[in-house]
PDB file of C-alpha atoms in Angstrom:
ATOM      1  CA  UNK A 161     -37.885  11.721  45.935  1.00  0.00           C
ATOM      2  CA  UNK A 162     -41.338  13.246  45.394  1.00  0.00           C
ATOM      3  CA  UNK A 163     -40.029  16.815  45.459  1.00  0.00           C
ATOM      4  CA  UNK A 164     -37.259  15.848  43.035  1.00  0.00           C
ATOM      5  CA  UNK A 165     -39.731  14.061  40.714  1.00  0.00           C
ATOM      6  CA  UNK A 166     -37.812  10.781  40.925  1.00  0.00           C
ATOM      7  CA  UNK A 167     -39.575   7.451  40.429  1.00  0.00           C
ATOM      8  CA  UNK A 168     -39.301   5.350  43.615  1.00  0.00           C
ATOM      9  CA  UNK A 169     -39.813   2.072  41.732  1.00  0.00           C
ATOM     10  CA  UNK A 170     -37.035   2.916  39.300  1.00  0.00           C
ATOM     11  CA  UNK A 171     -34.738   3.909  42.175  1.00  0.00           C
ATOM     12  CA  UNK A 172     -35.346   0.554  43.910  1.00  0.00           C
ATOM     13  CA  UNK A 173     -34.774  -1.460  40.745  1.00  0.00           C
ATOM     14  CA  UNK A 174     -31.548   0.460  40.069  1.00  0.00           C
ATOM     15  CA  UNK A 175     -30.236  -0.127  43.600  1.00  0.00           C
ATOM     16  CA  UNK A 176     -31.233  -3.811  43.797  1.00  0.00           C
ATOM     17  CA  UNK A 177     -30.364  -5.576  40.584  1.00  0.00           C
ATOM     18  CA  UNK A 178     -32.007  -8.838  39.574  1.00  0.00           C
ATOM     19  CA  UNK A 179     -35.523 -10.086  40.193  1.00  0.00           C
ATOM     20  CA  UNK A 180     -37.121  -7.484  42.461  1.00  0.00           C
ATOM     21  CA  UNK A 181     -40.627  -7.732  43.870  1.00  0.00           C
ATOM     22  CA  UNK A 182     -41.911  -4.607  45.588  1.00  0.00           C
ATOM     23  CA  UNK A 183     -44.445  -5.153  48.364  1.00  0.00           C
ATOM     24  CA  UNK A 184     -45.927  -2.960  51.062  1.00  0.00           C
ATOM     25  CA  UNK A 185     -46.856  -4.134  54.528  1.00  0.00           C
ATOM     26  CA  UNK A 186     -50.480  -3.553  55.549  1.00  0.00           C
ATOM     27  CA  UNK A 187     -49.321  -1.759  58.695  1.00  0.00           C
ATOM     28  CA  UNK A 188     -47.578   0.820  56.496  1.00  0.00           C
ATOM     29  CA  UNK A 189     -50.833   1.455  54.625  1.00  0.00           C
ATOM     30  CA  UNK A 190     -52.735   1.770  57.932  1.00  0.00           C
ATOM     31  CA  UNK A 191     -50.203   4.337  59.160  1.00  0.00           C
ATOM     32  CA  UNK A 192     -50.398   6.320  55.903  1.00  0.00           C
ATOM     33  CA  UNK A 193     -54.204   6.318  56.130  1.00  0.00           C
ATOM     34  CA  UNK A 194     -54.010   7.587  59.714  1.00  0.00           C
ATOM     35  CA  UNK A 195     -51.579  10.345  58.717  1.00  0.00           C
ATOM     36  CA  UNK A 196     -53.759  11.318  55.751  1.00  0.00           C
ATOM     37  CA  UNK A 197     -56.676  11.819  58.159  1.00  0.00           C
ATOM     38  CA  UNK A 198     -55.079  13.371  61.236  1.00  0.00           C
ATOM     39  CA  UNK A 199     -51.654  14.857  60.461  1.00  0.00           C
ATOM     40  CA  UNK A 200     -50.563  18.419  59.725  1.00  0.00           C
ATOM     41  CA  UNK A 201     -51.135  19.778  56.231  1.00  0.00           C
ATOM     42  CA  UNK A 202     -47.681  18.942  54.849  1.00  0.00           C
ATOM     43  CA  UNK A 203     -47.625  15.432  56.347  1.00  0.00           C
ATOM     44  CA  UNK A 204     -51.202  14.900  55.172  1.00  0.00           C
ATOM     45  CA  UNK A 205     -50.165  15.820  51.628  1.00  0.00           C
ATOM     46  CA  UNK A 206     -47.251  13.357  51.585  1.00  0.00           C
ATOM     47  CA  UNK A 207     -49.348  10.564  53.113  1.00  0.00           C
ATOM     48  CA  UNK A 208     -52.134  11.112  50.579  1.00  0.00           C
ATOM     49  CA  UNK A 209     -49.641  11.212  47.697  1.00  0.00           C
ATOM     50  CA  UNK A 210     -48.092   7.968  48.937  1.00  0.00           C
ATOM     51  CA  UNK A 211     -51.468   6.238  49.105  1.00  0.00           C
ATOM     52  CA  UNK A 212     -52.304   7.466  45.585  1.00  0.00           C
ATOM     53  CA  UNK A 213     -48.942   6.183  44.340  1.00  0.00           C
ATOM     54  CA  UNK A 214     -49.539   2.718  45.821  1.00  0.00           C
ATOM     55  CA  UNK A 215     -53.006   2.571  44.287  1.00  0.00           C
ATOM     56  CA  UNK A 216     -51.964   3.780  40.822  1.00  0.00           C
ATOM     57  CA  UNK A 217     -48.973   1.437  40.633  1.00  0.00           C
ATOM     58  CA  UNK A 218     -51.012  -1.473  42.044  1.00  0.00           C
ATOM     59  CA  UNK A 219     -48.238  -2.376  44.460  1.00  0.00           C
ATOM     60  CA  UNK A 220     -49.304  -5.486  46.405  1.00  0.00           C
ATOM     61  CA  UNK A 221     -50.088  -5.055  50.089  1.00  0.00           C
ATOM     62  CA  UNK A 222     -49.188  -8.028  52.264  1.00  0.00           C
ATOM     63  CA  UNK A 223     -50.487  -8.903  55.712  1.00  0.00           C
ATOM     64  CA  UNK A 224     -48.049  -8.484  58.581  1.00  0.00           C
ATOM     65  CA  UNK A 225     -46.901 -11.492  60.576  1.00  0.00           C
ATOM     66  CA  UNK A 226     -48.134 -12.041  64.117  1.00  0.00           C
ATOM     67  CA  UNK A 227     -45.823 -10.469  66.651  1.00  0.00           C
ATOM     68  CA  UNK A 228     -44.519  -6.916  66.668  1.00  0.00           C
ATOM     69  CA  UNK A 229     -47.124  -4.184  66.794  1.00  0.00           C
ATOM     70  CA  UNK A 230     -44.887  -1.396  65.493  1.00  0.00           C
ATOM     71  CA  UNK A 231     -44.182  -0.940  61.794  1.00  0.00           C
ATOM     72  CA  UNK A 232     -40.381  -1.256  61.975  1.00  0.00           C
ATOM     73  CA  UNK A 233     -40.552  -4.485  63.979  1.00  0.00           C
ATOM     74  CA  UNK A 234     -43.187  -5.903  61.632  1.00  0.00           C
ATOM     75  CA  UNK A 235     -41.009  -5.111  58.586  1.00  0.00           C
ATOM     76  CA  UNK A 236     -38.051  -6.938  60.125  1.00  0.00           C
ATOM     77  CA  UNK A 237     -40.230  -9.908  61.149  1.00  0.00           C
ATOM     78  CA  UNK A 238     -41.613 -10.130  57.618  1.00  0.00           C
ATOM     79  CA  UNK A 239     -38.152 -10.050  56.036  1.00  0.00           C
ATOM     80  CA  UNK A 240     -36.750 -12.662  58.420  1.00  0.00           C
ATOM     81  CA  UNK A 241     -39.575 -15.143  57.816  1.00  0.00           C
ATOM     82  CA  UNK A 242     -39.490 -15.051  54.007  1.00  0.00           C
ATOM     83  CA  UNK A 243     -38.024 -18.055  52.193  1.00  0.00           C
ATOM     84  CA  UNK A 244     -36.366 -15.955  49.501  1.00  0.00           C
ATOM     85  CA  UNK A 245     -33.676 -13.340  50.167  1.00  0.00           C
ATOM     86  CA  UNK A 246     -35.552 -10.247  51.282  1.00  0.00           C
ATOM     87  CA  UNK A 247     -34.476  -6.681  51.784  1.00  0.00           C
ATOM     88  CA  UNK A 248     -36.459  -3.950  53.456  1.00  0.00           C
ATOM     89  CA  UNK A 249     -36.355  -0.219  52.977  1.00  0.00           C
ATOM     90  CA  UNK A 250     -38.058   2.685  54.657  1.00  0.00           C
ATOM     91  CA  UNK A 251     -38.342   6.196  53.364  1.00  0.00           C
TER      92      UNK A 251
END
């Protein structure tokens, strides 16, 4: 999406009609920060751009639930414990 200059928020809102709240799990931010520090140049660039995007758009970061220590498991645990219908997406 970044290379094609598409807006990720707009893409999400188009795909999921209705009241959509976009949140990011803290573990995702931690992983992006790690990649921005230690990854190869191209991965570093995408991680840094992602962190900038989250900051500029002021997308809320939520704390992960106790349990899984990997990001995918934490995303699923978060979605399953929400009271409202919740979808998850990874890019």
